Amino acid sequence: MADIINVEQHQTTEEFKQNLEELIPNLDANKDGFIDLHELKDALNQVGFKLAGYQVREMIDEYKGKGKQTAFQGKLNLEEFEALCLDLKSKDVASTFKTVVSKKENLETLGGMSSISSEGTTHSVRLEEQLAFSDWINSNLGHDKDLQHLLPIDSEGKRLYLSIKDGILLCKIINHSCPDTIDERAINKKNLTVYREFENLTLALVSSQAIGCNIVNIDAHDLAKGKPHLVLGLLWQIIRIGLFSHITLDSCPGLAGLLFDNERLEDLMKMSPEAILLRWVNHHLERAGISRRCTNFQSDIVDSEIYSHLLKQIAGNDADVNLDALRESDLQSRAEIMLQQAAKLNCRSFLTPQDVVNGVYKLNLAFVANLFNNHPGLDKPEQIEGLESIEETREEKTYRNWMNSMGVAPHVNWLYSDLADGLVIFQLFDVIKPGIVNWSRVHKRFSPLRKFMEKLENCNYAVDLGKQLKFSLVGIAGQDLNDGNATLTLALIWQLMRAYTLSILSRLANTGNPIIEKEIVQWVNNRLTDAGKTSQLRNFNDPAIADGKIVIDLIDAIKEGSINYELVRTSGTQEDNLANAKYAISMARKIGARVYALPEDITEVKPKMVMTVFACMMALDYVPNMDSVDQNNHNSSASNNSN
């Protein structure tokens, strides 16, 4: 009999730890790396532990008098605070703990849909997420004629996992969050066999990686089997990326109005989307003349007071939004009345009254982000000085998505601030060449007195590691990374991405020698010739790349018959070339090539990104179907467990 693994406790702890890592930086107001003990009660409250004063005093006494003396008198460093929170979580001290665990009845233990999965493992599934995501899908995609056979999903969301199975819905969700990511011509919509459904799921999964989702533990087979915890995890990543994509100066110039007197635009770019949303909420509370402030989207919002004032402030006079909810003493009834006000703004999304009262982090965050996207209520400044110099370029966005898809922590929001301490760069080095980083040399936490020097030491070590890997780093010093020098930081990031791409190829080829660009060009031409194609590639600067046909022919050479040549345009105009490039990128992803490049990289013949496109397709030659290999490993493992 297979081992039954009850992961409910493990999963909620992991969820809590992930959310805690996002919240802790916001607690460190003066950025000195510490939380004063006299502020401990408030800090614990902000991460969801509502403890009585005597309980907090007992903790402080324990630290002071029972061998848990802090390294710095009267303070906890952030690592100690995190350990304390995890200890509290494991002991379940707080009876009103609401950070990520809502009431017991909202957790359901489910196996996967396959016989192996349902017999093998069980996972706890958050029913409020299942309900919220299903409702969001119905509201945003219910009109799509290609989804009429799948939508609406039932009111309890139980058919969500079955609706994902053919891959069409998942592709549509990705395009809703990040328009034009997937060329619809690449989606199999008719005559769906298991194989054609699997192609759609592969297209969706690889495309989700290209927009920054971490899919390390997910493959197309998992989605086909409808494994609930994996489906919900992927959906949250995709929806979150879409919601946060508008919280930028480019989409909403009025964000500049949230800057404090001593701040510049660069300070706004350094902030996480969550931190920007908190500042936005408090901006409107201040304008409404309300003294209360919001410090988190968990314990602070459970009484609906902040939400009620926010909705009233951002609504137009003709929206008839009122504060009636505040007359109701029962929190759940109050939350329902508040959500009725949100409905007047067409923003009753993601939340039920129970989710508000339970302070469910993900769903409250999504609710506020949706409010911001639809009703920012910010005055557009006449002119924003320096905006052009800090707007994210296409190249920067591609690099950022690649890093985030690698699962780095913290999440990268803006390259030049989030890489300035070296920690993300070390994680990437460790992926490229496992074991190369001597972690004992890395400062993971920064002391208040030496943090500038410690971050610089990290960056100097990062440059040293690049030199070990034979990167071209002439003129690049740790100080440049620490200062956020755009040109030099991008130079290092490109070499990291190139090394990552070529390292995968070299591992798969298993020849003992590193793959170089010249070999990729040779492989492309051999493949094209063997398939009877007339197109050829001279190098990654070849102008012939611009119309997309070389990439399209190569895809058809790798997977014969996969290209519908009736869709390929031949005029050579800029518009037709772009259409071909879009089709090429999506078809490459559909056959499993993990392409991060964008269609414009092909039409403009950007040699760096073009190289990665061909390298990712070359990787398919060594492992024609990586998902099948992974699945065989899964089945072998399951078989071994059951013996």
Short mmCIF file of N, CA and C in Angstrom, two decimals, residues 423 425-427 429-430 433-444 457-458 461-462 464-465 468:
data_model
loop_
_atom_site.label_atom_id
_atom_site.label_comp_id
_atom_site.label_asym_id
_atom_site.label_seq_id
_atom_site.Cartn_x
_atom_site.Cartn_y
_atom_site.Cartn_z
N LEU A 423 21.85 38.90 -3.17
CA LEU A 423 21.26 37.63 -2.75
C LEU A 423 20.57 36.89 -3.90
N ILE A 425 21.30 37.21 -7.07
CA ILE A 425 22.36 36.80 -7.99
C ILE A 425 23.00 35.50 -7.52
N PHE A 426 23.23 35.36 -6.21
CA PHE A 426 23.81 34.11 -5.69
C PHE A 426 22.90 32.92 -5.97
N GLN A 427 21.60 33.11 -5.83
CA GLN A 427 20.66 32.02 -6.09
C GLN A 427 20.74 31.58 -7.55
N PHE A 429 23.41 31.92 -9.57
CA PHE A 429 24.68 31.21 -9.73
C PHE A 429 24.53 29.76 -9.27
N ASP A 430 23.80 29.55 -8.18
CA ASP A 430 23.64 28.22 -7.61
C ASP A 430 22.81 27.31 -8.53
N LYS A 433 25.37 26.59 -11.67
CA LYS A 433 26.41 25.63 -11.29
C LYS A 433 26.26 25.31 -9.81
N PRO A 434 25.45 24.32 -9.49
CA PRO A 434 25.20 23.98 -8.08
C PRO A 434 26.50 23.78 -7.31
N GLY A 435 26.58 24.41 -6.14
CA GLY A 435 27.75 24.27 -5.29
C GLY A 435 28.80 25.34 -5.47
N ILE A 436 28.64 26.20 -6.50
CA ILE A 436 29.67 27.21 -6.75
C ILE A 436 29.68 28.29 -5.67
N VAL A 437 28.52 28.52 -5.04
CA VAL A 437 28.43 29.58 -4.03
C VAL A 437 28.86 29.04 -2.67
N ASN A 438 29.82 29.69 -2.07
CA ASN A 438 30.22 29.39 -0.69
C ASN A 438 29.32 30.24 0.22
N TRP A 439 28.23 29.64 0.67
CA TRP A 439 27.21 30.42 1.37
C TRP A 439 27.70 30.99 2.70
N SER A 440 28.79 30.42 3.23
CA SER A 440 29.34 30.97 4.48
C SER A 440 29.94 32.35 4.25
N ARG A 441 30.24 32.69 2.99
CA ARG A 441 30.78 34.01 2.66
C ARG A 441 29.67 35.03 2.41
N VAL A 442 28.44 34.57 2.34
CA VAL A 442 27.33 35.44 1.95
C VAL A 442 26.65 36.03 3.18
N HIS A 443 26.44 37.32 3.17
CA HIS A 443 25.65 37.98 4.23
C HIS A 443 24.17 37.84 3.84
N LYS A 444 23.41 37.05 4.61
CA LYS A 444 21.99 36.85 4.31
C LYS A 444 21.12 37.84 5.06
N GLU A 457 30.09 43.81 0.05
CA GLU A 457 30.90 42.59 0.08
C GLU A 457 30.20 41.47 -0.70
N ASN A 458 28.88 41.38 -0.56
CA ASN A 458 28.12 40.40 -1.35
C ASN A 458 28.31 40.65 -2.84
N TYR A 461 31.66 39.65 -4.11
CA TYR A 461 31.76 38.19 -4.23
C TYR A 461 31.01 37.71 -5.47
N ALA A 462 29.86 38.35 -5.79
CA ALA A 462 29.10 37.97 -6.98
C ALA A 462 29.93 38.18 -8.24
N ASP A 464 33.20 38.13 -8.37
CA ASP A 464 34.23 37.09 -8.33
C ASP A 464 33.71 35.77 -8.89
N LEU A 465 32.47 35.41 -8.53
CA LEU A 465 31.88 34.17 -9.04
C LEU A 465 31.71 34.24 -10.55
N GLN A 468 34.86 33.44 -12.12
CA GLN A 468 35.13 31.99 -12.07
C GLN A 468 34.46 31.26 -13.23
#
